[in-house]
Structure formats: structure tokens, C-alpha cells
Short mmCIF file of C-alpha atoms in Angstrom, two decimals:
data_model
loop_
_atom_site.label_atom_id
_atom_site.label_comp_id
_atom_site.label_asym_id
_atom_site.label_seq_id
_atom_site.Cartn_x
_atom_site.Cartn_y
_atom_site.Cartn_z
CA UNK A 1 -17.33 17.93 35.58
CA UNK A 2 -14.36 17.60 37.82
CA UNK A 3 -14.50 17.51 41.47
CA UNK A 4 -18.10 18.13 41.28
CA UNK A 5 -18.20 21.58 39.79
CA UNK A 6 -18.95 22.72 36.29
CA UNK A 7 -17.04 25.85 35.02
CA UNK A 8 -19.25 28.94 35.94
CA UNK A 9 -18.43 31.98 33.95
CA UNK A 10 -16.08 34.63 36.03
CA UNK A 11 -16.30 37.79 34.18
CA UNK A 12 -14.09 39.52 36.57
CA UNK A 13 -10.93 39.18 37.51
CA UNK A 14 -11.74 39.36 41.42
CA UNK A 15 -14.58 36.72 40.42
CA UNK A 16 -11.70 33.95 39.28
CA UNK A 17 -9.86 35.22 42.00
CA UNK A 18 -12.43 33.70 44.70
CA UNK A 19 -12.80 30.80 42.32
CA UNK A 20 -9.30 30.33 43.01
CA UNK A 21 -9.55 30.25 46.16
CA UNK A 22 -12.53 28.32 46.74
CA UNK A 23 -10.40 25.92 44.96
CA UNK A 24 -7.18 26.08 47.07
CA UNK A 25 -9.77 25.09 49.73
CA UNK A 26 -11.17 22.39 48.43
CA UNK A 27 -7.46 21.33 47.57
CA UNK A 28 -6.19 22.15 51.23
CA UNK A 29 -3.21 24.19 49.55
CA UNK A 30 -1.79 27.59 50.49
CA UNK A 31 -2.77 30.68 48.37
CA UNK A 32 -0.77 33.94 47.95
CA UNK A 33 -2.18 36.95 45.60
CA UNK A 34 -0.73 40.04 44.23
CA UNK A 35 -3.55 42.14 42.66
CA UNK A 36 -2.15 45.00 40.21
CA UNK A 37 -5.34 47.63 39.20
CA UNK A 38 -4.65 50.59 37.09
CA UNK A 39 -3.14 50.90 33.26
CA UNK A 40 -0.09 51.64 34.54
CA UNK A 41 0.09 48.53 36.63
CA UNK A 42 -0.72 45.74 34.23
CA UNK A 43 1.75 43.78 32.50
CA UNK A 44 0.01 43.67 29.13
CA UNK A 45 -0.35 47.61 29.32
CA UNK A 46 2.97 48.95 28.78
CA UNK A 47 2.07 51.62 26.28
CA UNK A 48 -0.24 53.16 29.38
CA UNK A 49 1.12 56.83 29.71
CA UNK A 50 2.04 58.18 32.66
CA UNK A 51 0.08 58.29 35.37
CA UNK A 52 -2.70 56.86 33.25
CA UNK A 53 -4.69 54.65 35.00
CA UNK A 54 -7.81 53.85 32.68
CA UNK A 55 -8.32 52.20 29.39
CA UNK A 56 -9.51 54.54 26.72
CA UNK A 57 -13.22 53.13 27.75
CA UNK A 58 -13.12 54.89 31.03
CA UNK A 59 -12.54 51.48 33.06
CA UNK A 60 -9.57 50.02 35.73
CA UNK A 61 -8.10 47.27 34.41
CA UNK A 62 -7.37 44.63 37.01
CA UNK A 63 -4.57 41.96 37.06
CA UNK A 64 -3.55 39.30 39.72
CA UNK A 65 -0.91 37.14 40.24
CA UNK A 66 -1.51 34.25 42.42
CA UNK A 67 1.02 31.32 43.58
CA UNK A 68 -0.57 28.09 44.95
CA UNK A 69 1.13 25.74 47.26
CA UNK A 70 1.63 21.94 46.99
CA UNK A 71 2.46 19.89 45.03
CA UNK A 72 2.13 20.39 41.58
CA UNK A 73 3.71 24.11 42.21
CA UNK A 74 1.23 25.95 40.28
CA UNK A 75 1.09 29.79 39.70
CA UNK A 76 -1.65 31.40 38.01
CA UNK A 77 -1.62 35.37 36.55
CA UNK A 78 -5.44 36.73 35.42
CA UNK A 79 -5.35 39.07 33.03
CA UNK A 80 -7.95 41.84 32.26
CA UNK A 81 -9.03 40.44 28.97
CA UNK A 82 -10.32 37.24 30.43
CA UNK A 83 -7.71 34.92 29.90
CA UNK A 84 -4.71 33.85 32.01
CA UNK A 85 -0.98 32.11 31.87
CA UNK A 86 -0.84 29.36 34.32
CA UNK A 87 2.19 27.94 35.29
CA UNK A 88 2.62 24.33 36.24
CA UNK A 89 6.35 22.88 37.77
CA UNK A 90 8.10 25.45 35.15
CA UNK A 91 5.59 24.28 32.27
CA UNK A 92 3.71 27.45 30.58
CA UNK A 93 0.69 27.45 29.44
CA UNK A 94 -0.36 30.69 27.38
CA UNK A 95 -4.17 32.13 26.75
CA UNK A 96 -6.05 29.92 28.98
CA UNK A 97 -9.65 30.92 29.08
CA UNK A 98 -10.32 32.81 32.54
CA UNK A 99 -13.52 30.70 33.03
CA UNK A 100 -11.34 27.40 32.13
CA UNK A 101 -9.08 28.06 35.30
CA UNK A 102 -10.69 26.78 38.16
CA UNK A 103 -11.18 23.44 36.51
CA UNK A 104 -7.54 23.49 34.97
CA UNK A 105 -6.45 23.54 38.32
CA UNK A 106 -8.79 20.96 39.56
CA UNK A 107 -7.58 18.88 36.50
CA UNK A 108 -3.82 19.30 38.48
CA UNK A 109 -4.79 19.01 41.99
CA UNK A 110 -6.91 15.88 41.26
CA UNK A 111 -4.47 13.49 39.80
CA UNK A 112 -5.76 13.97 36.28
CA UNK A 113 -2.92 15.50 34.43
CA UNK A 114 0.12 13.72 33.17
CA UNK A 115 3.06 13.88 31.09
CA UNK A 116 3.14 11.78 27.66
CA UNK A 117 6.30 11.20 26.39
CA UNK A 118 7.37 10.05 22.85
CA UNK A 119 10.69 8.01 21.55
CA UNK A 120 10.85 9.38 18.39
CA UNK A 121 11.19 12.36 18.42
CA UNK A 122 12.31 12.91 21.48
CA UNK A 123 10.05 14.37 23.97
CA UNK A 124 7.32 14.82 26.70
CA UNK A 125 4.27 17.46 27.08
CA UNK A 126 2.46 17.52 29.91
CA UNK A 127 -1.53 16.54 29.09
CA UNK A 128 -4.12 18.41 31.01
CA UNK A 129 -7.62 16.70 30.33
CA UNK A 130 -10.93 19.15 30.97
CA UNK A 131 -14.23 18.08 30.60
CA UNK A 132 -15.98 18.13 27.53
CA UNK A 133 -13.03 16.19 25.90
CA UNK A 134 -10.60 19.15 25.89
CA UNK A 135 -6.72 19.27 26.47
CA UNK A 136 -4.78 21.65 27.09
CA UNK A 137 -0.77 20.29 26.08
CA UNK A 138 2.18 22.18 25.93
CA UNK A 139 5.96 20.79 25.63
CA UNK A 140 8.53 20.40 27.77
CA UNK A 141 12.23 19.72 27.60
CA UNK A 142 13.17 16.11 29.35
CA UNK A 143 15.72 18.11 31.00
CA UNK A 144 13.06 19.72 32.93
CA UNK A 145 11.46 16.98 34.53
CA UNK A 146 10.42 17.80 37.86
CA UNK A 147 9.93 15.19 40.86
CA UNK A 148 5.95 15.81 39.78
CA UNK A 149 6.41 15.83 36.19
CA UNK A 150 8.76 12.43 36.52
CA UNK A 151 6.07 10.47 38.23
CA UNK A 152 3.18 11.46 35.77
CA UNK A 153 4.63 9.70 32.64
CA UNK A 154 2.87 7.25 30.92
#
């Protein structure tokens, strides 16, 4: 548990949304979101036809976009099948679990993630510790060292 919430389970994308901002909140940042409904709107939907709004099952799929501010910059995009790419100082982190979000960010905000960097080879990823003894660590180039990202190595 980080920052005194658990992970509840948002099974829409308008439910992670508020969980998003409830967290920006808690966080005291800035929040900007783009919403993007419709087949024909989504980014992972690209083979939508024309004017086709619906997935086969009758239903609108619903995508967001939103950019946090602060410091870590942090951008977050929800996608319809309930996971998300979040975006920390440049550093990409694919198929996040939707529900996983709110605490990622949390995990940020809260001064627990950091970078790890190695000698041999070469390198750094930036750590982001969840509870239940899960990471989430993705590489990143030393060239790409943010202000942030330079004062989290250990």
C-alpha cells in the first residue's frame, strides 16, 4: 500500500481517469486530459472503417490521454483493453495494467522510484517498486538522463 491506498479495480477507462485525478490531488500536480471515444478515434483501432464507431460487440471504445505536471513529467494514455503506456521523463513503459496505474504513479510522485545503473554493461533502468514486491523496469540510454532521472541513481 502506497500513500495509503490499495489498488481498487477501474474497469473503465473514465473510472482510472478519476483515479488519476484523485491522485494528481493528492500529489498537488496539474492534470490535462484528452478523451478519444469511438473506433475511429482510438489509436489501437486503425483497421476501424469509416465512420465506424463500435467494436464488432456493439460497444464505444474509450481512450484518454492524460499529461501530469511536476516533477517527474509523467504522461499516462488508457487504453480500452485495460491496460495503459505511461510515460515517465522520456522513459516508456508498455502494457501496464489499468488497475496498476494509480499506484505506479504514486510509486513516482512519492519518492519511491529510482534509476539503477550498472558498470558493466553499460547502463541504467529506471526501477519502479509496487506493492506486493512488484517492479516495473524498463531501460534507458545514459544519454537520456534527465535532471529527475540524474538524481535518482543509486
Amino acid at each position: 500500500m502506497i500513500g495509503g491506498m490499495d489498488h481498487p479495480h477501474l474497469p473503465t477507462t473514465e473510472a482510472a481517469v478519476t483515479a488519476l485525478r484523485e491522485t494528481a490531488r493528492e500529489f498537488h500536480l496539474e492534470i490535462e486530459v484528452t478523451h478519444d471515444i469511438g473506433a475511429d478515434q482510438t489509436s489501437r483501432r486503425t483497421t476501424a472503417g469509416v465512420g465506424v464507431t463500435t467494436d464488432p460487440d456493439g460497444s464505444l471504445p474509450h481512450e484518454a490521454y492524460v499529461e501530469l505536471g511536476g516533477s517527474p513529467r509523467i504522461s499516462v494514455r488508457l487504453f480500452p483493453e485495460d491496460d495503459a503506456l505511461i510515460t515517465v521523463e522520456g522513459v516508456e513503459f508498455h502494457d501496464i495494467p489499468r488497475d496498476e496505474v494509480p499506484v505506479f504513479l504514486r510509486s513516482c510522485y512519492g519518492g519511491l522510484a529510482y534509476v539503477h545503473g550498472k558498470r558493466f554493461p553499460p547502463g541504467y533502468r529506471l526501477v519502479v517498486p509496487l506493492p506486493g514486491d512488484r517492479t516495473y523496469k524498463e531501460f534507458l540510454p545514459m544519454i537520456n538522463l534527465t535532471r529527475w532521472l540524474s538524481g535518482r541513481v543509486r
